[in-house]
Amino acid sequence: MGRPRRRRVDNNKMDLREIGWDGMDLIDLAGDRDQWRALVNTEMRLFASRHTSNLEDKRLSFIWPILLDLSRAWMTLPRASAPASIARQLESLDARELNNTRHAGIEVVFFNRVPKVGSQTFMELLRRLSMKNIFGFHRDHIQRVETIRLAPSDQLNLATHVISYKPPAVYVKHVCFTNFTQYGLPEPIYVNLVRDPVERVISWYYYVRAPWYYVERKQAFPDIPLPDPYWLKKDFETCVLQGDRECRYLEGESHEGIGDHRRQSLFFCGHSEFCTPFNTLGALQRAKKAVERHYAVVGVLEDLNSTLTVLENYIPLFFKGATQVYWDEVDRFTRINRNLFKPPVSEEVKDIVRQNFTREVEFYQFCRQRLHRQLLALRLPATHTGE
């Protein structure tokens, strides 16, 4: 069975201590308007200054789950006890309106997976669930050169291929968001995952330098040349601090293909050339629009229990029992793609990188807040997810 799970309430007691709110009970805090406003003000100050202080950025990560559970706690209080404006906002959340599964024209899940967000683990979870919940599991084959931004004719071919599988089915591929309906084809059920963008770019940096990565590539494509040993040995901190071309992350720059590992928003923005410049407002807006209009669920690696709970409730045909399946074999799942060759990176270097990832951070927080709204709209008791 997996390792014991710490309840969310226990985590929140620890988190409240971290931000100087020791001794507060969530239910009491939920009913105390003045204390609530003070906590929200704290969160807003930290949000505004998240790029200037690593300590504040850490505190922000603590406050998000606390705010989520405060909202849940309000649901247990009499209507008069909750601040009126917050009560109205909570009551206005509609799970059906937040679930784009209702727009799907075919019972096929399309997981256009972002690299280094836990997608290998998620893919294995889907494979396990396909046997439990009886649906077809399909994925693309390994390619010599991964092309994620496709020409219109290739987009049509991909969409036609995906809907050719007998429903219910899942198809998994590294590729940018593809709008099936613009080709007159039924919309699938879109799902994906995101991750803290700086942690993700560090993970990618060492992933493509891991020995087993090149063993797998050489086995599949024997004529692929091995990379320069100096490049392989270059560590991320040195790369950033010396201003190496690979680690500068300049706004407006464009790369093509899977090599544009810097941002996950590219996988939501789509295939347009306007999506290729790094950290630009236009690409951010397109990515947000695609998530809001098309994606049933965009999960968050750092909030896996909430992700699994929302998936189970919004797409039950495919994800029924997902939480149980994951935690029953958590040790096996967490070993997938684990990179033992990735050294720790200092928080100071992460902060330097984060300054150039402002819109990637915004997109990540956008997806995280959307996931939390979807969870709150379910009106589940705080203990339901086992957190």
Short mmCIF file of C-alpha atoms in Angstrom, two decimals:
data_model
loop_
_atom_site.label_atom_id
_atom_site.label_comp_id
_atom_site.label_asym_id
_atom_site.label_seq_id
_atom_site.Cartn_x
_atom_site.Cartn_y
_atom_site.Cartn_z
CA MET A 1 0.00 0.00 0.00
CA GLY A 2 1.76 3.39 -0.27
CA ARG A 3 3.29 5.43 2.49
CA PRO A 4 0.90 7.08 4.99
CA ARG A 5 -0.56 10.38 3.86
CA ARG A 6 -0.43 13.43 6.08
CA ARG A 7 -3.84 15.10 6.27
CA ARG A 8 -4.19 18.55 4.74
CA VAL A 9 -5.28 19.93 8.11
CA ASP A 10 -1.97 18.82 9.64
CA ASN A 11 -0.06 20.45 6.77
CA ASN A 12 -1.99 23.67 7.26
CA LYS A 13 -1.13 23.83 10.97
CA MET A 14 2.52 23.63 9.98
CA ASP A 15 2.04 26.23 7.25
CA LEU A 16 0.29 28.68 9.60
CA ARG A 17 3.27 28.42 11.93
CA GLU A 18 5.61 29.18 9.01
CA ILE A 19 3.88 32.49 8.28
CA GLY A 20 3.49 33.54 11.91
CA TRP A 21 -0.15 32.54 12.46
CA ASP A 22 0.53 29.82 15.03
CA GLY A 23 -2.34 28.79 17.30
CA MET A 24 -5.13 29.58 14.81
CA ASP A 25 -7.79 27.00 14.04
CA LEU A 26 -9.14 26.98 10.48
CA ILE A 27 -12.79 26.90 11.53
CA ASP A 28 -12.27 29.77 13.98
CA LEU A 29 -10.31 31.70 11.38
CA ALA A 30 -13.04 31.14 8.82
CA GLY A 31 -15.57 32.79 11.12
CA ASP A 32 -13.38 35.73 12.12
CA ARG A 33 -13.68 38.42 9.43
CA ASP A 34 -10.90 40.61 10.77
CA GLN A 35 -8.44 37.74 10.98
CA TRP A 36 -9.48 36.57 7.52
CA ARG A 37 -8.94 40.01 5.99
CA ALA A 38 -5.51 40.18 7.61
CA LEU A 39 -4.55 36.81 6.15
CA VAL A 40 -5.77 37.80 2.69
CA ASN A 41 -3.85 41.07 2.91
CA THR A 42 -0.75 39.08 3.84
CA GLU A 43 -1.27 36.84 0.82
CA MET A 44 -1.76 39.79 -1.52
CA ARG A 45 1.42 41.49 -0.30
CA LEU A 46 3.39 38.30 -0.83
CA PHE A 47 1.86 37.80 -4.27
CA ALA A 48 2.82 41.31 -5.35
CA SER A 49 6.41 40.92 -4.20
CA ARG A 50 7.02 37.29 -5.11
CA HIS A 51 9.87 38.16 -7.47
CA THR A 52 11.89 40.15 -4.92
CA SER A 53 12.25 37.80 -1.96
CA ASN A 54 12.69 34.07 -1.89
CA LEU A 55 11.31 33.90 1.66
CA GLU A 56 8.14 35.66 0.55
CA ASP A 57 7.81 33.32 -2.42
CA LYS A 58 7.99 30.36 -0.03
CA ARG A 59 5.32 31.92 2.17
CA LEU A 60 3.07 32.38 -0.84
CA SER A 61 3.23 28.64 -1.52
CA PHE A 62 2.15 28.01 2.09
CA ILE A 63 -0.82 30.39 1.96
CA TRP A 64 -2.53 29.01 -1.16
CA PRO A 65 -3.63 25.69 0.44
CA ILE A 66 -4.62 27.51 3.62
CA LEU A 67 -6.92 29.84 1.67
CA LEU A 68 -8.37 26.84 -0.12
CA ASP A 69 -9.25 25.13 3.13
CA LEU A 70 -10.57 28.34 4.67
CA SER A 71 -13.04 28.47 1.82
CA ARG A 72 -13.98 24.87 2.54
CA ALA A 73 -14.35 25.70 6.22
CA TRP A 74 -16.82 28.48 5.39
CA MET A 75 -19.04 25.87 3.81
CA THR A 76 -19.42 24.24 7.24
CA LEU A 77 -20.44 27.50 8.93
CA PRO A 78 -23.92 29.04 9.10
CA ARG A 79 -24.50 31.45 6.24
CA ALA A 80 -24.43 34.47 8.55
CA SER A 81 -20.98 33.55 9.89
CA ALA A 82 -19.12 33.87 6.59
CA PRO A 83 -18.19 37.27 5.11
CA ALA A 84 -21.00 38.11 2.69
CA SER A 85 -18.80 38.84 -0.32
CA ILE A 86 -16.88 35.58 0.08
CA ALA A 87 -20.05 33.59 0.68
CA ARG A 88 -21.53 34.97 -2.55
CA GLN A 89 -18.38 34.08 -4.47
CA LEU A 90 -18.37 30.52 -3.13
CA GLU A 91 -22.05 30.04 -3.83
CA SER A 92 -21.57 31.28 -7.39
CA LEU A 93 -19.07 28.53 -8.18
CA ASP A 94 -20.76 26.00 -10.45
CA ALA A 95 -18.93 22.73 -11.09
CA ARG A 96 -20.82 22.18 -14.33
CA GLU A 97 -19.88 25.58 -15.69
CA LEU A 98 -16.23 25.00 -14.74
CA ASN A 99 -16.15 21.57 -16.41
CA ASN A 100 -15.46 21.72 -20.14
CA THR A 101 -16.09 17.98 -20.42
CA ARG A 102 -19.65 18.94 -21.30
CA HIS A 103 -18.39 20.43 -24.58
CA ALA A 104 -16.74 17.21 -25.73
CA GLY A 105 -18.19 15.65 -28.85
CA ILE A 106 -16.49 12.29 -28.33
CA GLU A 107 -15.43 10.27 -25.29
CA VAL A 108 -11.73 10.48 -26.07
CA VAL A 109 -9.27 12.11 -23.65
CA PHE A 110 -6.45 13.99 -25.38
CA PHE A 111 -3.46 14.46 -23.08
CA ASN A 112 -1.08 16.74 -25.01
CA ARG A 113 1.49 16.34 -22.30
CA VAL A 114 3.97 19.01 -21.24
CA PRO A 115 7.48 17.63 -20.60
CA LYS A 116 8.82 17.52 -17.03
CA VAL A 117 5.57 18.12 -15.19
CA GLY A 118 5.13 14.54 -13.99
CA SER A 119 3.60 13.53 -17.31
CA GLN A 120 5.35 10.13 -17.41
CA THR A 121 3.83 9.29 -14.03
CA PHE A 122 0.44 10.59 -15.13
CA MET A 123 0.68 8.54 -18.32
CA GLU A 124 1.37 5.38 -16.31
CA LEU A 125 -1.58 6.22 -14.05
CA LEU A 126 -3.79 6.49 -17.13
CA ARG A 127 -2.52 3.14 -18.36
CA ARG A 128 -3.43 1.54 -15.03
CA LEU A 129 -6.83 3.21 -15.02
CA SER A 130 -7.51 1.98 -18.56
CA MET A 131 -7.52 -1.59 -17.21
CA LYS A 132 -9.60 -0.70 -14.17
CA ASN A 133 -12.17 1.51 -15.92
CA ILE A 134 -12.13 -0.28 -19.31
CA PHE A 135 -11.01 2.24 -21.92
CA GLY A 136 -8.38 2.21 -24.64
CA PHE A 137 -4.94 3.62 -23.90
CA HIS A 138 -2.85 4.92 -26.82
CA ARG A 139 0.29 7.03 -27.09
CA ASP A 140 2.56 8.26 -29.86
CA HIS A 141 5.80 6.43 -30.60
CA ILE A 142 9.25 7.78 -29.78
CA GLN A 143 10.52 10.16 -32.46
CA ARG A 144 13.99 11.16 -33.56
CA VAL A 145 12.97 14.83 -33.59
CA GLU A 146 9.92 15.79 -31.57
CA THR A 147 7.81 18.31 -33.46
CA ILE A 148 5.30 20.01 -31.18
CA ARG A 149 4.19 22.92 -33.38
CA LEU A 150 2.47 21.58 -36.47
CA ALA A 151 1.41 22.93 -39.84
CA PRO A 152 -2.38 23.08 -40.42
CA SER A 153 -2.37 19.89 -42.54
CA ASP A 154 -0.51 18.02 -39.81
CA GLN A 155 -2.90 19.33 -37.19
CA LEU A 156 -5.78 17.93 -39.22
CA ASN A 157 -4.00 14.58 -39.56
CA LEU A 158 -3.39 14.46 -35.80
CA ALA A 159 -6.99 15.32 -34.94
CA THR A 160 -8.28 12.73 -37.41
CA HIS A 161 -5.96 10.13 -35.90
CA VAL A 162 -7.02 10.86 -32.32
CA ILE A 163 -10.75 10.57 -32.98
CA SER A 164 -10.23 7.36 -34.97
CA TYR A 165 -9.86 5.38 -31.74
CA LYS A 166 -12.95 3.59 -30.50
CA PRO A 167 -14.40 5.45 -27.48
CA PRO A 168 -13.83 5.52 -24.63
CA ALA A 169 -10.12 6.03 -25.23
CA VAL A 170 -7.10 8.11 -24.25
CA TYR A 171 -4.40 9.43 -26.57
CA VAL A 172 -1.11 10.87 -25.26
CA LYS A 173 1.40 12.98 -27.18
CA HIS A 174 3.89 15.85 -26.73
CA VAL A 175 2.23 18.49 -28.91
CA CYS A 176 0.79 22.00 -28.70
CA PHE A 177 -2.92 22.52 -28.13
CA THR A 178 -4.82 21.53 -31.27
CA ASN A 179 -8.35 22.80 -31.84
CA PHE A 180 -10.22 19.90 -33.42
CA THR A 181 -13.41 21.86 -34.03
CA GLN A 182 -11.72 24.27 -36.46
CA TYR A 183 -11.43 21.27 -38.79
CA GLY A 184 -15.06 20.26 -38.35
CA LEU A 185 -14.16 17.40 -36.01
CA PRO A 186 -15.65 16.65 -32.57
CA GLU A 187 -13.86 18.13 -29.58
CA PRO A 188 -12.05 15.63 -27.34
CA ILE A 189 -11.70 15.90 -23.57
CA TYR A 190 -8.52 17.94 -23.10
CA VAL A 191 -6.38 17.38 -19.99
CA ASN A 192 -2.86 18.40 -19.03
CA LEU A 193 -0.55 19.18 -16.11
CA VAL A 194 1.60 22.15 -15.12
CA ARG A 195 4.46 22.64 -12.69
CA ASP A 196 6.31 25.52 -11.05
CA PRO A 197 8.05 26.91 -14.16
CA VAL A 198 11.48 27.40 -12.61
CA GLU A 199 11.54 23.93 -11.05
CA ARG A 200 10.44 22.56 -14.39
CA VAL A 201 13.20 24.25 -16.40
CA ILE A 202 15.80 22.96 -13.92
CA SER A 203 14.36 19.48 -14.23
CA TRP A 204 14.58 19.68 -18.03
CA TYR A 205 18.16 20.96 -17.91
CA TYR A 206 19.36 17.87 -16.06
CA TYR A 207 16.98 15.46 -17.77
CA VAL A 208 18.62 15.99 -21.18
CA ARG A 209 22.02 15.49 -19.54
CA ALA A 210 21.18 12.26 -17.70
CA PRO A 211 23.15 9.19 -18.87
CA TRP A 212 20.07 7.00 -19.17
CA TYR A 213 18.46 9.60 -21.45
CA TYR A 214 21.20 9.10 -24.03
CA VAL A 215 21.21 5.33 -23.60
CA GLU A 216 17.52 5.29 -24.51
CA ARG A 217 18.06 7.64 -27.45
CA LYS A 218 21.01 5.63 -28.78
CA GLN A 219 19.04 2.41 -28.53
CA ALA A 220 16.21 3.91 -30.54
CA PHE A 221 18.41 5.84 -33.01
CA PRO A 222 21.96 4.37 -33.09
CA ASP A 223 23.32 7.01 -35.46
CA ILE A 224 22.55 9.93 -33.14
CA PRO A 225 25.88 11.57 -32.15
CA LEU A 226 26.78 11.90 -28.49
CA PRO A 227 26.87 15.45 -27.11
CA ASP A 228 29.97 17.41 -26.11
CA PRO A 229 31.28 16.18 -22.71
CA TYR A 230 31.74 19.79 -21.58
CA TRP A 231 28.06 20.46 -22.25
CA LEU A 232 27.07 17.32 -20.34
CA LYS A 233 29.08 18.34 -17.27
CA LYS A 234 27.93 21.97 -17.18
CA ASP A 235 25.82 22.58 -14.07
CA PHE A 236 22.76 24.80 -13.99
CA GLU A 237 24.05 27.28 -11.41
CA THR A 238 27.22 27.97 -13.39
CA CYS A 239 25.18 28.24 -16.57
CA VAL A 240 22.97 30.94 -15.01
CA LEU A 241 25.64 32.86 -13.10
CA GLN A 242 28.03 33.04 -16.06
CA GLY A 243 25.29 34.25 -18.40
CA ASP A 244 25.60 31.20 -20.65
CA ARG A 245 23.47 31.49 -23.78
CA GLU A 246 21.53 28.36 -22.78
CA CYS A 247 20.40 29.85 -19.47
CA ARG A 248 19.63 33.49 -20.23
CA TYR A 249 15.90 33.08 -21.01
CA LEU A 250 15.45 36.34 -22.90
CA GLU A 251 11.98 37.74 -23.47
CA GLY A 252 10.81 37.61 -27.07
CA GLU A 253 13.28 34.94 -28.19
CA SER A 254 11.97 31.97 -30.20
CA HIS A 255 13.08 28.37 -30.46
CA GLU A 256 11.33 25.61 -32.37
CA GLY A 257 10.41 22.07 -31.40
CA ILE A 258 10.84 20.25 -28.12
CA GLY A 259 14.05 22.23 -27.66
CA ASP A 260 11.92 25.16 -26.56
CA HIS A 261 11.79 23.64 -23.12
CA ARG A 262 11.66 26.98 -21.32
CA ARG A 263 7.92 27.32 -21.02
CA GLN A 264 4.90 25.14 -20.55
CA SER A 265 2.48 27.79 -21.82
CA LEU A 266 3.57 26.93 -25.37
CA PHE A 267 1.66 23.64 -25.06
CA PHE A 268 -1.55 25.56 -24.35
CA CYS A 269 -1.06 28.56 -26.63
CA GLY A 270 -1.23 26.49 -29.82
CA HIS A 271 0.58 26.26 -33.14
CA SER A 272 0.53 29.93 -34.17
CA GLU A 273 3.81 31.76 -34.72
CA PHE A 274 2.54 34.26 -32.13
CA CYS A 275 3.00 31.51 -29.53
CA THR A 276 6.73 31.07 -30.07
CA PRO A 277 8.32 34.21 -28.47
CA PHE A 278 9.34 33.54 -24.86
CA ASN A 279 7.54 35.20 -21.94
CA THR A 280 5.32 37.49 -24.03
CA LEU A 281 1.90 38.86 -23.16
CA GLY A 282 0.25 37.66 -26.38
CA ALA A 283 1.33 34.05 -25.87
CA LEU A 284 0.20 34.18 -22.24
CA GLN A 285 -3.26 35.43 -23.18
CA ARG A 286 -3.69 32.77 -25.86
CA ALA A 287 -2.67 30.03 -23.42
CA LYS A 288 -5.10 31.24 -20.76
CA LYS A 289 -7.90 31.42 -23.31
CA ALA A 290 -7.32 27.85 -24.44
CA VAL A 291 -7.39 26.58 -20.86
CA GLU A 292 -10.61 28.40 -20.03
CA ARG A 293 -12.43 27.43 -23.23
CA HIS A 294 -11.23 23.91 -23.90
CA TYR A 295 -9.48 22.08 -21.06
CA ALA A 296 -11.60 19.99 -18.73
CA VAL A 297 -8.83 19.86 -16.12
CA VAL A 298 -5.29 21.21 -15.96
CA GLY A 299 -3.70 19.57 -12.94
CA VAL A 300 -0.83 20.89 -10.84
CA LEU A 301 2.12 18.69 -9.94
CA GLU A 302 2.63 20.45 -6.59
CA ASP A 303 -1.05 19.89 -5.70
CA LEU A 304 -1.52 16.30 -6.73
CA ASN A 305 -4.32 15.35 -4.33
CA SER A 306 -6.49 18.25 -5.50
CA THR A 307 -5.67 17.33 -9.09
CA LEU A 308 -6.75 13.71 -8.65
CA THR A 309 -9.92 14.71 -6.79
CA VAL A 310 -10.98 17.13 -9.53
CA LEU A 311 -10.21 14.57 -12.25
CA GLU A 312 -12.25 11.90 -10.46
CA ASN A 313 -15.25 14.20 -10.18
CA TYR A 314 -15.07 16.05 -13.51
CA ILE A 315 -14.10 13.11 -15.75
CA PRO A 316 -15.29 10.02 -13.80
CA LEU A 317 -15.55 7.73 -16.83
CA PHE A 318 -11.76 7.76 -17.09
CA PHE A 319 -10.51 8.78 -13.64
CA LYS A 320 -12.77 6.92 -11.22
CA GLY A 321 -10.56 5.56 -8.44
CA ALA A 322 -7.48 7.55 -9.54
CA THR A 323 -6.53 8.66 -6.03
CA GLN A 324 -6.68 5.11 -4.67
CA VAL A 325 -4.70 3.67 -7.58
CA TYR A 326 -2.00 6.31 -7.19
CA TRP A 327 -1.56 6.06 -3.43
CA ASP A 328 -1.72 2.27 -3.42
CA GLU A 329 1.49 2.24 -5.44
CA VAL A 330 2.92 5.67 -4.66
CA ASP A 331 6.47 4.39 -4.23
CA ARG A 332 6.43 2.91 -7.72
CA PHE A 333 4.85 6.01 -9.27
CA THR A 334 7.33 8.39 -7.64
CA ARG A 335 10.27 6.44 -9.02
CA ILE A 336 9.20 7.01 -12.62
CA ASN A 337 11.70 9.27 -14.41
CA ARG A 338 13.38 10.18 -11.12
CA ASN A 339 16.71 11.80 -11.96
CA LEU A 340 19.37 10.94 -9.39
CA PHE A 341 21.88 13.01 -11.38
CA LYS A 342 20.11 16.31 -10.65
CA PRO A 343 21.99 18.26 -7.96
CA PRO A 344 20.30 20.85 -5.73
CA VAL A 345 20.04 24.40 -7.04
CA SER A 346 20.30 27.36 -4.66
CA GLU A 347 17.27 29.54 -4.02
CA GLU A 348 19.35 32.59 -5.04
CA VAL A 349 19.89 31.15 -8.53
CA LYS A 350 16.22 30.19 -8.79
CA ASP A 351 15.28 33.78 -7.98
CA ILE A 352 17.55 35.07 -10.75
CA VAL A 353 15.82 32.78 -13.24
CA ARG A 354 12.36 33.60 -11.91
CA GLN A 355 12.83 37.26 -12.79
CA ASN A 356 12.71 36.31 -16.49
CA PHE A 357 9.75 33.93 -16.07
CA THR A 358 7.16 36.48 -14.97
CA ARG A 359 4.46 35.46 -17.45
CA GLU A 360 5.24 31.76 -17.06
CA VAL A 361 4.74 32.19 -13.31
CA GLU A 362 1.49 34.04 -13.99
CA PHE A 363 0.26 31.22 -16.22
CA TYR A 364 1.15 28.62 -13.61
CA GLN A 365 -0.71 30.55 -10.88
CA PHE A 366 -3.67 31.00 -13.24
CA CYS A 367 -3.91 27.22 -13.74
CA ARG A 368 -3.49 26.59 -10.03
CA GLN A 369 -6.25 29.02 -9.09
CA ARG A 370 -8.55 27.49 -11.72
CA LEU A 371 -7.95 24.02 -10.28
CA HIS A 372 -8.80 25.30 -6.80
CA ARG A 373 -12.02 26.91 -8.05
CA GLN A 374 -12.99 23.60 -9.63
CA LEU A 375 -12.31 21.84 -6.34
CA LEU A 376 -14.27 24.35 -4.27
CA ALA A 377 -17.21 24.12 -6.68
CA LEU A 378 -17.56 20.44 -5.78
CA ARG A 379 -18.40 21.48 -2.19
CA LEU A 380 -16.62 18.47 -0.75
CA PRO A 381 -15.74 18.24 2.95
CA ALA A 382 -12.08 19.10 3.62
CA THR A 383 -11.26 15.50 4.49
CA HIS A 384 -12.70 14.05 1.27
CA THR A 385 -9.43 14.09 -0.66
CA GLY A 386 -7.48 12.55 2.20
CA GLU A 387 -5.28 15.62 2.36
#
